[in-house]
């Protein structure tokens, strides 16, 4: 899913957590879930929603909605774990 790379690398690495590793994991999250993450505020949630909307996707999708998506979308990794840098700033 090329659109996910429209999000900055630093945002993708900040989203990456034990609960959010793939686009499918991200789609299951509600906006409020993302707002509880460190360094993710309303503007970043809007940016995520805009990128997902390019593919007709949204935050808070149900399990059955996600199951209907192609595996190539759902399994897309947000970032490579080697990119993780907890000290990186934008």
PDB file of N, CA and C in Angstrom:
ATOM      1  N   UNK A   1       0.848  -1.174   0.000  1.00  0.00           N
ATOM      2  CA  UNK A   1       0.000   0.000   0.000  1.00  0.00           C
ATOM      3  C   UNK A   1       0.885   1.225   0.000  1.00  0.00           C
ATOM      4  N   UNK A   2       1.116   1.774  -1.149  1.00  0.00           N
ATOM      5  CA  UNK A   2       2.042   2.895  -1.305  1.00  0.00           C
ATOM      6  C   UNK A   2       1.621   4.136  -0.520  1.00  0.00           C
ATOM      7  N   UNK A   3       0.318   4.349  -0.368  1.00  0.00           N
ATOM      8  CA  UNK A   3      -0.163   5.559   0.301  1.00  0.00           C
ATOM      9  C   UNK A   3       0.340   5.671   1.729  1.00  0.00           C
ATOM     10  N   UNK A   4       0.553   4.549   2.400  1.00  0.00           N
ATOM     11  CA  UNK A   4       1.004   4.602   3.784  1.00  0.00           C
ATOM     12  C   UNK A   4       2.348   5.306   3.883  1.00  0.00           C
ATOM     13  N   UNK A   5       3.131   5.266   2.814  1.00  0.00           N
ATOM     14  CA  UNK A   5       4.433   5.914   2.833  1.00  0.00           C
ATOM     15  C   UNK A   5       4.330   7.414   2.615  1.00  0.00           C
ATOM     16  N   UNK A   6       3.099   7.911   2.385  1.00  0.00           N
ATOM     17  CA  UNK A   6       2.894   9.358   2.340  1.00  0.00           C
ATOM     18  C   UNK A   6       2.942   9.945   3.740  1.00  0.00           C
ATOM     19  N   UNK A   7       2.730   9.096   4.744  1.00  0.00           N
ATOM     20  CA  UNK A   7       2.915   9.531   6.123  1.00  0.00           C
ATOM     21  C   UNK A   7       4.413   9.625   6.372  1.00  0.00           C
ATOM     22  N   UNK A   8       4.818  10.592   7.126  1.00  0.00           N
ATOM     23  CA  UNK A   8       6.249  10.734   7.393  1.00  0.00           C
ATOM     24  C   UNK A   8       6.782   9.486   8.083  1.00  0.00           C
ATOM     25  N   UNK A   9       8.047   9.214   7.847  1.00  0.00           N
ATOM     26  CA  UNK A   9       8.670   8.050   8.483  1.00  0.00           C
ATOM     27  C   UNK A   9       8.609   8.174   9.994  1.00  0.00           C
ATOM     28  N   UNK A  10       8.800   9.384  10.520  1.00  0.00           N
ATOM     29  CA  UNK A  10       8.780   9.541  11.975  1.00  0.00           C
ATOM     30  C   UNK A  10       7.391   9.251  12.538  1.00  0.00           C
ATOM     31  N   UNK A  11       6.337   9.608  11.809  1.00  0.00           N
ATOM     32  CA  UNK A  11       4.995   9.287  12.292  1.00  0.00           C
ATOM     33  C   UNK A  11       4.756   7.789  12.227  1.00  0.00           C
ATOM     34  N   UNK A  12       5.173   7.149  11.134  1.00  0.00           N
ATOM     35  CA  UNK A  12       4.987   5.694  11.036  1.00  0.00           C
ATOM     36  C   UNK A  12       5.732   4.983  12.157  1.00  0.00           C
ATOM     37  N   UNK A  13       6.927   5.439  12.498  1.00  0.00           N
ATOM     38  CA  UNK A  13       7.667   4.770  13.572  1.00  0.00           C
ATOM     39  C   UNK A  13       7.028   5.040  14.922  1.00  0.00           C
ATOM     40  N   UNK A  14       6.394   6.192  15.091  1.00  0.00           N
ATOM     41  CA  UNK A  14       5.718   6.473  16.364  1.00  0.00           C
ATOM     42  C   UNK A  14       4.449   5.647  16.526  1.00  0.00           C
ATOM     43  N   UNK A  15       3.800   5.328  15.423  1.00  0.00           N
ATOM     44  CA  UNK A  15       2.600   4.494  15.487  1.00  0.00           C
ATOM     45  C   UNK A  15       2.953   3.042  15.781  1.00  0.00           C
ATOM     46  N   UNK A  16       4.129   2.620  15.338  1.00  0.00           N
ATOM     47  CA  UNK A  16       4.558   1.232  15.468  1.00  0.00           C
ATOM     48  C   UNK A  16       4.665   0.877  16.945  1.00  0.00           C
ATOM     49  N   UNK A  17       3.908  -0.115  17.354  1.00  0.00           N
ATOM     50  CA  UNK A  17       3.892  -0.548  18.754  1.00  0.00           C
ATOM     51  C   UNK A  17       3.505  -2.024  18.774  1.00  0.00           C
ATOM     52  N   UNK A  18       3.487  -2.640  19.943  1.00  0.00           N
ATOM     53  CA  UNK A  18       3.058  -4.043  19.978  1.00  0.00           C
ATOM     54  C   UNK A  18       1.647  -4.253  19.404  1.00  0.00           C
ATOM     55  N   UNK A  19       0.794  -3.240  19.485  1.00  0.00           N
ATOM     56  CA  UNK A  19      -0.568  -3.363  18.966  1.00  0.00           C
ATOM     57  C   UNK A  19      -0.710  -2.899  17.517  1.00  0.00           C
ATOM     58  N   UNK A  20       0.210  -2.104  17.032  1.00  0.00           N
ATOM     59  CA  UNK A  20       0.084  -1.524  15.692  1.00  0.00           C
ATOM     60  C   UNK A  20       1.378  -1.764  14.917  1.00  0.00           C
ATOM     61  N   UNK A  21       1.376  -2.800  14.103  1.00  0.00           N
ATOM     62  CA  UNK A  21       2.557  -3.118  13.290  1.00  0.00           C
ATOM     63  C   UNK A  21       2.249  -3.081  11.803  1.00  0.00           C
ATOM     64  N   UNK A  22       0.981  -3.299  11.455  1.00  0.00           N
ATOM     65  CA  UNK A  22       0.593  -3.358  10.045  1.00  0.00           C
ATOM     66  C   UNK A  22      -0.556  -2.393   9.775  1.00  0.00           C
ATOM     67  N   UNK A  23      -0.858  -2.199   8.497  1.00  0.00           N
ATOM     68  CA  UNK A  23      -2.002  -1.368   8.128  1.00  0.00           C
ATOM     69  C   UNK A  23      -3.287  -1.952   8.721  1.00  0.00           C
ATOM     70  N   UNK A  24      -3.422  -3.275   8.707  1.00  0.00           N
ATOM     71  CA  UNK A  24      -4.598  -3.908   9.306  1.00  0.00           C
ATOM     72  C   UNK A  24      -4.744  -3.557  10.778  1.00  0.00           C
ATOM     73  N   UNK A  25      -3.641  -3.572  11.500  1.00  0.00           N
ATOM     74  CA  UNK A  25      -3.667  -3.176  12.916  1.00  0.00           C
ATOM     75  C   UNK A  25      -4.102  -1.723  13.061  1.00  0.00           C
ATOM     76  N   UNK A  26      -3.593  -0.863  12.185  1.00  0.00           N
ATOM     77  CA  UNK A  26      -3.928   0.559  12.228  1.00  0.00           C
ATOM     78  C   UNK A  26      -5.422   0.762  11.957  1.00  0.00           C
ATOM     79  N   UNK A  27      -5.969   0.038  10.993  1.00  0.00           N
ATOM     80  CA  UNK A  27      -7.379   0.193  10.639  1.00  0.00           C
ATOM     81  C   UNK A  27      -8.303  -0.172  11.796  1.00  0.00           C
ATOM     82  N   UNK A  28      -7.870  -1.053  12.678  1.00  0.00           N
ATOM     83  CA  UNK A  28      -8.682  -1.466  13.827  1.00  0.00           C
ATOM     84  C   UNK A  28      -8.735  -0.376  14.906  1.00  0.00           C
ATOM     85  N   UNK A  29      -7.786   0.534  14.871  1.00  0.00           N
ATOM     86  CA  UNK A  29      -7.696   1.569  15.906  1.00  0.00           C
ATOM     87  C   UNK A  29      -8.717   2.670  15.653  1.00  0.00           C
ATOM     88  N   UNK A  30      -9.263   3.184  16.720  1.00  0.00           N
ATOM     89  CA  UNK A  30     -10.154   4.347  16.641  1.00  0.00           C
ATOM     90  C   UNK A  30      -9.293   5.592  16.834  1.00  0.00           C
ATOM     91  N   UNK A  31      -9.757   6.748  16.363  1.00  0.00           N
ATOM     92  CA  UNK A  31      -8.958   7.961  16.536  1.00  0.00           C
ATOM     93  C   UNK A  31      -8.526   8.187  17.990  1.00  0.00           C
ATOM     94  N   UNK A  32      -9.424   7.930  18.928  1.00  0.00           N
ATOM     95  CA  UNK A  32      -9.083   8.116  20.345  1.00  0.00           C
ATOM     96  C   UNK A  32      -7.962   7.199  20.808  1.00  0.00           C
ATOM     97  N   UNK A  33      -7.885   6.003  20.231  1.00  0.00           N
ATOM     98  CA  UNK A  33      -6.795   5.078  20.566  1.00  0.00           C
ATOM     99  C   UNK A  33      -5.455   5.681  20.159  1.00  0.00           C
ATOM    100  N   UNK A  34      -5.428   6.292  18.970  1.00  0.00           N
ATOM    101  CA  UNK A  34      -4.175   6.875  18.473  1.00  0.00           C
ATOM    102  C   UNK A  34      -3.784   8.104  19.278  1.00  0.00           C
ATOM    103  N   UNK A  35      -4.777   8.863  19.735  1.00  0.00           N
ATOM    104  CA  UNK A  35      -4.484  10.063  20.519  1.00  0.00           C
ATOM    105  C   UNK A  35      -3.826   9.735  21.857  1.00  0.00           C
ATOM    106  N   UNK A  36      -3.985   8.500  22.309  1.00  0.00           N
ATOM    107  CA  UNK A  36      -3.338   8.097  23.565  1.00  0.00           C
ATOM    108  C   UNK A  36      -1.861   7.761  23.380  1.00  0.00           C
ATOM    109  N   UNK A  37      -1.421   7.654  22.120  1.00  0.00           N
ATOM    110  CA  UNK A  37      -0.008   7.373  21.862  1.00  0.00           C
ATOM    111  C   UNK A  37       0.823   8.642  22.018  1.00  0.00           C
ATOM    112  N   UNK A  38       2.028   8.472  22.505  1.00  0.00           N
ATOM    113  CA  UNK A  38       2.939   9.594  22.659  1.00  0.00           C
ATOM    114  C   UNK A  38       3.238  10.216  21.305  1.00  0.00           C
ATOM    115  N   UNK A  39       3.185  11.508  21.223  1.00  0.00           N
ATOM    116  CA  UNK A  39       3.511  12.267  20.012  1.00  0.00           C
ATOM    117  C   UNK A  39       2.479  12.165  18.896  1.00  0.00           C
ATOM    118  N   UNK A  40       1.294  11.664  19.190  1.00  0.00           N
ATOM    119  CA  UNK A  40       0.238  11.617  18.181  1.00  0.00           C
ATOM    120  C   UNK A  40      -0.899  12.513  18.661  1.00  0.00           C
ATOM    121  N   UNK A  41      -1.075  13.629  17.969  1.00  0.00           N
ATOM    122  CA  UNK A  41      -2.131  14.572  18.310  1.00  0.00           C
ATOM    123  C   UNK A  41      -3.189  14.625  17.226  1.00  0.00           C
ATOM    124  N   UNK A  42      -4.153  15.519  17.380  1.00  0.00           N
ATOM    125  CA  UNK A  42      -5.256  15.611  16.416  1.00  0.00           C
ATOM    126  C   UNK A  42      -4.808  15.842  14.969  1.00  0.00           C
ATOM    127  N   UNK A  43      -3.796  16.656  14.752  1.00  0.00           N
ATOM    128  CA  UNK A  43      -3.342  16.916  13.374  1.00  0.00           C
ATOM    129  C   UNK A  43      -2.769  15.650  12.743  1.00  0.00           C
ATOM    130  N   UNK A  44      -2.053  14.871  13.512  1.00  0.00           N
ATOM    131  CA  UNK A  44      -1.490  13.625  12.972  1.00  0.00           C
ATOM    132  C   UNK A  44      -2.579  12.595  12.712  1.00  0.00           C
ATOM    133  N   UNK A  45      -3.595  12.555  13.568  1.00  0.00           N
ATOM    134  CA  UNK A  45      -4.704  11.631  13.323  1.00  0.00           C
ATOM    135  C   UNK A  45      -5.416  12.031  12.029  1.00  0.00           C
ATOM    136  N   UNK A  46      -5.623  13.330  11.816  1.00  0.00           N
ATOM    137  CA  UNK A  46      -6.253  13.790  10.566  1.00  0.00           C
ATOM    138  C   UNK A  46      -5.414  13.400   9.357  1.00  0.00           C
ATOM    139  N   UNK A  47      -4.093  13.530   9.468  1.00  0.00           N
ATOM    140  CA  UNK A  47      -3.204  13.146   8.362  1.00  0.00           C
ATOM    141  C   UNK A  47      -3.339  11.661   8.057  1.00  0.00           C
ATOM    142  N   UNK A  48      -3.418  10.849   9.084  1.00  0.00           N
ATOM    143  CA  UNK A  48      -3.594   9.399   8.902  1.00  0.00           C
ATOM    144  C   UNK A  48      -4.930   9.131   8.213  1.00  0.00           C
ATOM    145  N   UNK A  49      -5.983   9.783   8.687  1.00  0.00           N
ATOM    146  CA  UNK A  49      -7.307   9.586   8.096  1.00  0.00           C
ATOM    147  C   UNK A  49      -7.328   9.983   6.622  1.00  0.00           C
ATOM    148  N   UNK A  50      -6.641  11.066   6.275  1.00  0.00           N
ATOM    149  CA  UNK A  50      -6.589  11.506   4.882  1.00  0.00           C
ATOM    150  C   UNK A  50      -5.883  10.485   3.996  1.00  0.00           C
ATOM    151  N   UNK A  51      -4.777   9.949   4.474  1.00  0.00           N
ATOM    152  CA  UNK A  51      -4.036   8.954   3.692  1.00  0.00           C
ATOM    153  C   UNK A  51      -4.868   7.683   3.528  1.00  0.00           C
ATOM    154  N   UNK A  52      -5.520   7.243   4.591  1.00  0.00           N
ATOM    155  CA  UNK A  52      -6.355   6.047   4.492  1.00  0.00           C
ATOM    156  C   UNK A  52      -7.525   6.277   3.536  1.00  0.00           C
ATOM    157  N   UNK A  53      -8.088   7.466   3.570  1.00  0.00           N
ATOM    158  CA  UNK A  53      -9.237   7.777   2.708  1.00  0.00           C
ATOM    159  C   UNK A  53      -8.873   7.693   1.227  1.00  0.00           C
ATOM    160  N   UNK A  54      -7.610   7.893   0.885  1.00  0.00           N
ATOM    161  CA  UNK A  54      -7.184   7.768  -0.517  1.00  0.00           C
ATOM    162  C   UNK A  54      -7.492   6.379  -1.068  1.00  0.00           C
ATOM    163  N   UNK A  55      -7.549   5.390  -0.182  1.00  0.00           N
ATOM    164  CA  UNK A  55      -7.840   4.001  -0.589  1.00  0.00           C
ATOM    165  C   UNK A  55      -9.224   3.546  -0.141  1.00  0.00           C
ATOM    166  N   UNK A  56     -10.051   4.491   0.322  1.00  0.00           N
ATOM    167  CA  UNK A  56     -11.385   4.117   0.784  1.00  0.00           C
ATOM    168  C   UNK A  56     -11.366   3.418   2.129  1.00  0.00           C
ATOM    169  N   UNK A  57     -10.325   3.665   2.910  1.00  0.00           N
ATOM    170  CA  UNK A  57     -10.171   3.040   4.221  1.00  0.00           C
ATOM    171  C   UNK A  57     -10.394   4.076   5.305  1.00  0.00           C
ATOM    172  N   UNK A  58     -10.582   3.606   6.530  1.00  0.00           N
ATOM    173  CA  UNK A  58     -10.765   4.533   7.644  1.00  0.00           C
ATOM    174  C   UNK A  58     -10.335   3.870   8.947  1.00  0.00           C
ATOM    175  N   UNK A  59     -10.102   4.685   9.941  1.00  0.00           N
ATOM    176  CA  UNK A  59      -9.826   4.168  11.274  1.00  0.00           C
ATOM    177  C   UNK A  59     -11.106   3.570  11.844  1.00  0.00           C
ATOM    178  N   UNK A  60     -10.965   2.603  12.727  1.00  0.00           N
ATOM    179  CA  UNK A  60     -12.107   2.010  13.405  1.00  0.00           C
ATOM    180  C   UNK A  60     -12.901   1.032  12.568  1.00  0.00           C
ATOM    181  N   UNK A  61     -12.273   0.459  11.548  1.00  0.00           N
ATOM    182  CA  UNK A  61     -12.975  -0.530  10.729  1.00  0.00           C
ATOM    183  C   UNK A  61     -13.201  -1.804  11.543  1.00  0.00           C
ATOM    184  N   UNK A  62     -14.281  -2.493  11.243  1.00  0.00           N
ATOM    185  CA  UNK A  62     -14.601  -3.740  11.962  1.00  0.00           C
ATOM    186  C   UNK A  62     -13.741  -4.882  11.434  1.00  0.00           C
ATOM    187  N   UNK A  63     -13.679  -5.933  12.194  1.00  0.00           N
ATOM    188  CA  UNK A  63     -12.920  -7.109  11.779  1.00  0.00           C
ATOM    189  C   UNK A  63     -13.409  -7.676  10.464  1.00  0.00           C
ATOM    190  N   UNK A  64     -14.727  -7.689  10.246  1.00  0.00           N
ATOM    191  CA  UNK A  64     -15.256  -8.229   8.990  1.00  0.00           C
ATOM    192  C   UNK A  64     -14.923  -7.323   7.806  1.00  0.00           C
ATOM    193  N   UNK A  65     -14.908  -6.017   8.026  1.00  0.00           N
ATOM    194  CA  UNK A  65     -14.519  -5.094   6.950  1.00  0.00           C
ATOM    195  C   UNK A  65     -13.050  -5.301   6.575  1.00  0.00           C
ATOM    196  N   UNK A  66     -12.218  -5.464   7.586  1.00  0.00           N
ATOM    197  CA  UNK A  66     -10.790  -5.664   7.344  1.00  0.00           C
ATOM    198  C   UNK A  66     -10.546  -7.014   6.677  1.00  0.00           C
ATOM    199  N   UNK A  67     -11.290  -8.032   7.094  1.00  0.00           N
ATOM    200  CA  UNK A  67     -11.130  -9.375   6.503  1.00  0.00           C
ATOM    201  C   UNK A  67     -11.467  -9.374   5.013  1.00  0.00           C
ATOM    202  N   UNK A  68     -12.311  -8.440   4.577  1.00  0.00           N
ATOM    203  CA  UNK A  68     -12.696  -8.363   3.164  1.00  0.00           C
ATOM    204  C   UNK A  68     -11.634  -7.675   2.302  1.00  0.00           C
ATOM    205  N   UNK A  69     -10.635  -7.080   2.932  1.00  0.00           N
ATOM    206  CA  UNK A  69      -9.581  -6.380   2.193  1.00  0.00           C
ATOM    207  C   UNK A  69      -8.519  -7.362   1.715  1.00  0.00           C
ATOM    208  N   UNK A  70      -7.820  -7.010   0.638  1.00  0.00           N
ATOM    209  CA  UNK A  70      -6.729  -7.873   0.174  1.00  0.00           C
ATOM    210  C   UNK A  70      -5.622  -7.989   1.231  1.00  0.00           C
ATOM    211  N   UNK A  71      -5.034  -9.167   1.330  1.00  0.00           N
ATOM    212  CA  UNK A  71      -3.930  -9.378   2.273  1.00  0.00           C
ATOM    213  C   UNK A  71      -2.780  -8.413   2.021  1.00  0.00           C
ATOM    214  N   UNK A  72      -2.580  -8.028   0.770  1.00  0.00           N
ATOM    215  CA  UNK A  72      -1.474  -7.116   0.456  1.00  0.00           C
ATOM    216  C   UNK A  72      -1.662  -5.760   1.116  1.00  0.00           C
ATOM    217  N   UNK A  73      -2.905  -5.379   1.388  1.00  0.00           N
ATOM    218  CA  UNK A  73      -3.171  -4.122   2.100  1.00  0.00           C
ATOM    219  C   UNK A  73      -3.037  -4.354   3.597  1.00  0.00           C
ATOM    220  N   UNK A  74      -3.739  -5.333   4.101  1.00  0.00           N
ATOM    221  CA  UNK A  74      -3.802  -5.578   5.544  1.00  0.00           C
ATOM    222  C   UNK A  74      -2.432  -5.896   6.130  1.00  0.00           C
ATOM    223  N   UNK A  75      -1.615  -6.629   5.414  1.00  0.00           N
ATOM    224  CA  UNK A  75      -0.315  -7.070   5.936  1.00  0.00           C
ATOM    225  C   UNK A  75       0.811  -6.067   5.716  1.00  0.00           C
ATOM    226  N   UNK A  76       0.545  -4.943   5.051  1.00  0.00           N
ATOM    227  CA  UNK A  76       1.596  -3.952   4.819  1.00  0.00           C
ATOM    228  C   UNK A  76       2.118  -3.440   6.153  1.00  0.00           C
ATOM    229  N   UNK A  77       3.422  -3.538   6.342  1.00  0.00           N
ATOM    230  CA  UNK A  77       4.032  -3.058   7.583  1.00  0.00           C
ATOM    231  C   UNK A  77       4.106  -1.533   7.568  1.00  0.00           C
ATOM    232  N   UNK A  78       3.883  -0.932   8.733  1.00  0.00           N
ATOM    233  CA  UNK A  78       3.988   0.520   8.842  1.00  0.00           C
ATOM    234  C   UNK A  78       5.422   0.983   8.665  1.00  0.00           C
ATOM    235  N   UNK A  79       6.351   0.216   9.204  1.00  0.00           N
ATOM    236  CA  UNK A  79       7.757   0.559   9.056  1.00  0.00           C
ATOM    237  C   UNK A  79       8.582  -0.691   9.306  1.00  0.00           C
ATOM    238  N   UNK A  80       9.821  -0.597   8.939  1.00  0.00           N
ATOM    239  CA  UNK A  80      10.765  -1.662   9.228  1.00  0.00           C
ATOM    240  C   UNK A  80      11.245  -1.426  10.662  1.00  0.00           C
ATOM    241  N   UNK A  81      11.215  -2.433  11.519  1.00  0.00           N
ATOM    242  CA  UNK A  81      11.659  -2.223  12.905  1.00  0.00           C
ATOM    243  C   UNK A  81      13.051  -1.616  13.019  1.00  0.00           C
ATOM    244  N   UNK A  82      13.889  -1.790  12.012  1.00  0.00           N
ATOM    245  CA  UNK A  82      15.226  -1.199  12.063  1.00  0.00           C
ATOM    246  C   UNK A  82      15.168   0.324  11.948  1.00  0.00           C
ATOM    247  N   UNK A  83      14.022   0.864  11.482  1.00  0.00           N
ATOM    248  CA  UNK A  83      13.865   2.313  11.377  1.00  0.00           C
ATOM    249  C   UNK A  83      13.538   2.971  12.711  1.00  0.00           C
ATOM    250  N   UNK A  84      13.185   2.181  13.710  1.00  0.00           N
ATOM    251  CA  UNK A  84      12.744   2.733  14.976  1.00  0.00           C
ATOM    252  C   UNK A  84      13.864   3.495  15.670  1.00  0.00           C
ATOM    253  N   UNK A  85      13.587   4.725  15.992  1.00  0.00           N
ATOM    254  CA  UNK A  85      14.543   5.565  16.702  1.00  0.00           C
ATOM    255  C   UNK A  85      13.761   6.393  17.727  1.00  0.00           C
ATOM    256  N   UNK A  86      13.773   5.993  18.996  1.00  0.00           N
ATOM    257  CA  UNK A  86      12.962   6.703  19.992  1.00  0.00           C
ATOM    258  C   UNK A  86      13.396   8.137  20.220  1.00  0.00           C
ATOM    259  N   UNK A  87      14.553   8.517  19.748  1.00  0.00           N
ATOM    260  CA  UNK A  87      15.049   9.877  19.975  1.00  0.00           C
ATOM    261  C   UNK A  87      14.823  10.786  18.792  1.00  0.00           C
ATOM    262  N   UNK A  88      14.251  10.257  17.730  1.00  0.00           N
ATOM    263  CA  UNK A  88      14.042  11.056  16.512  1.00  0.00           C
ATOM    264  C   UNK A  88      12.979  12.102  16.746  1.00  0.00           C
ATOM    265  N   UNK A  89      13.199  13.304  16.227  1.00  0.00           N
ATOM    266  CA  UNK A  89      12.186  14.344  16.291  1.00  0.00           C
ATOM    267  C   UNK A  89      11.935  14.833  14.868  1.00  0.00           C
ATOM    268  N   UNK A  90      10.762  15.431  14.689  1.00  0.00           N
ATOM    269  CA  UNK A  90      10.440  15.930  13.336  1.00  0.00           C
ATOM    270  C   UNK A  90      11.001  17.309  13.150  1.00  0.00           C
TER     271      UNK A  90
END
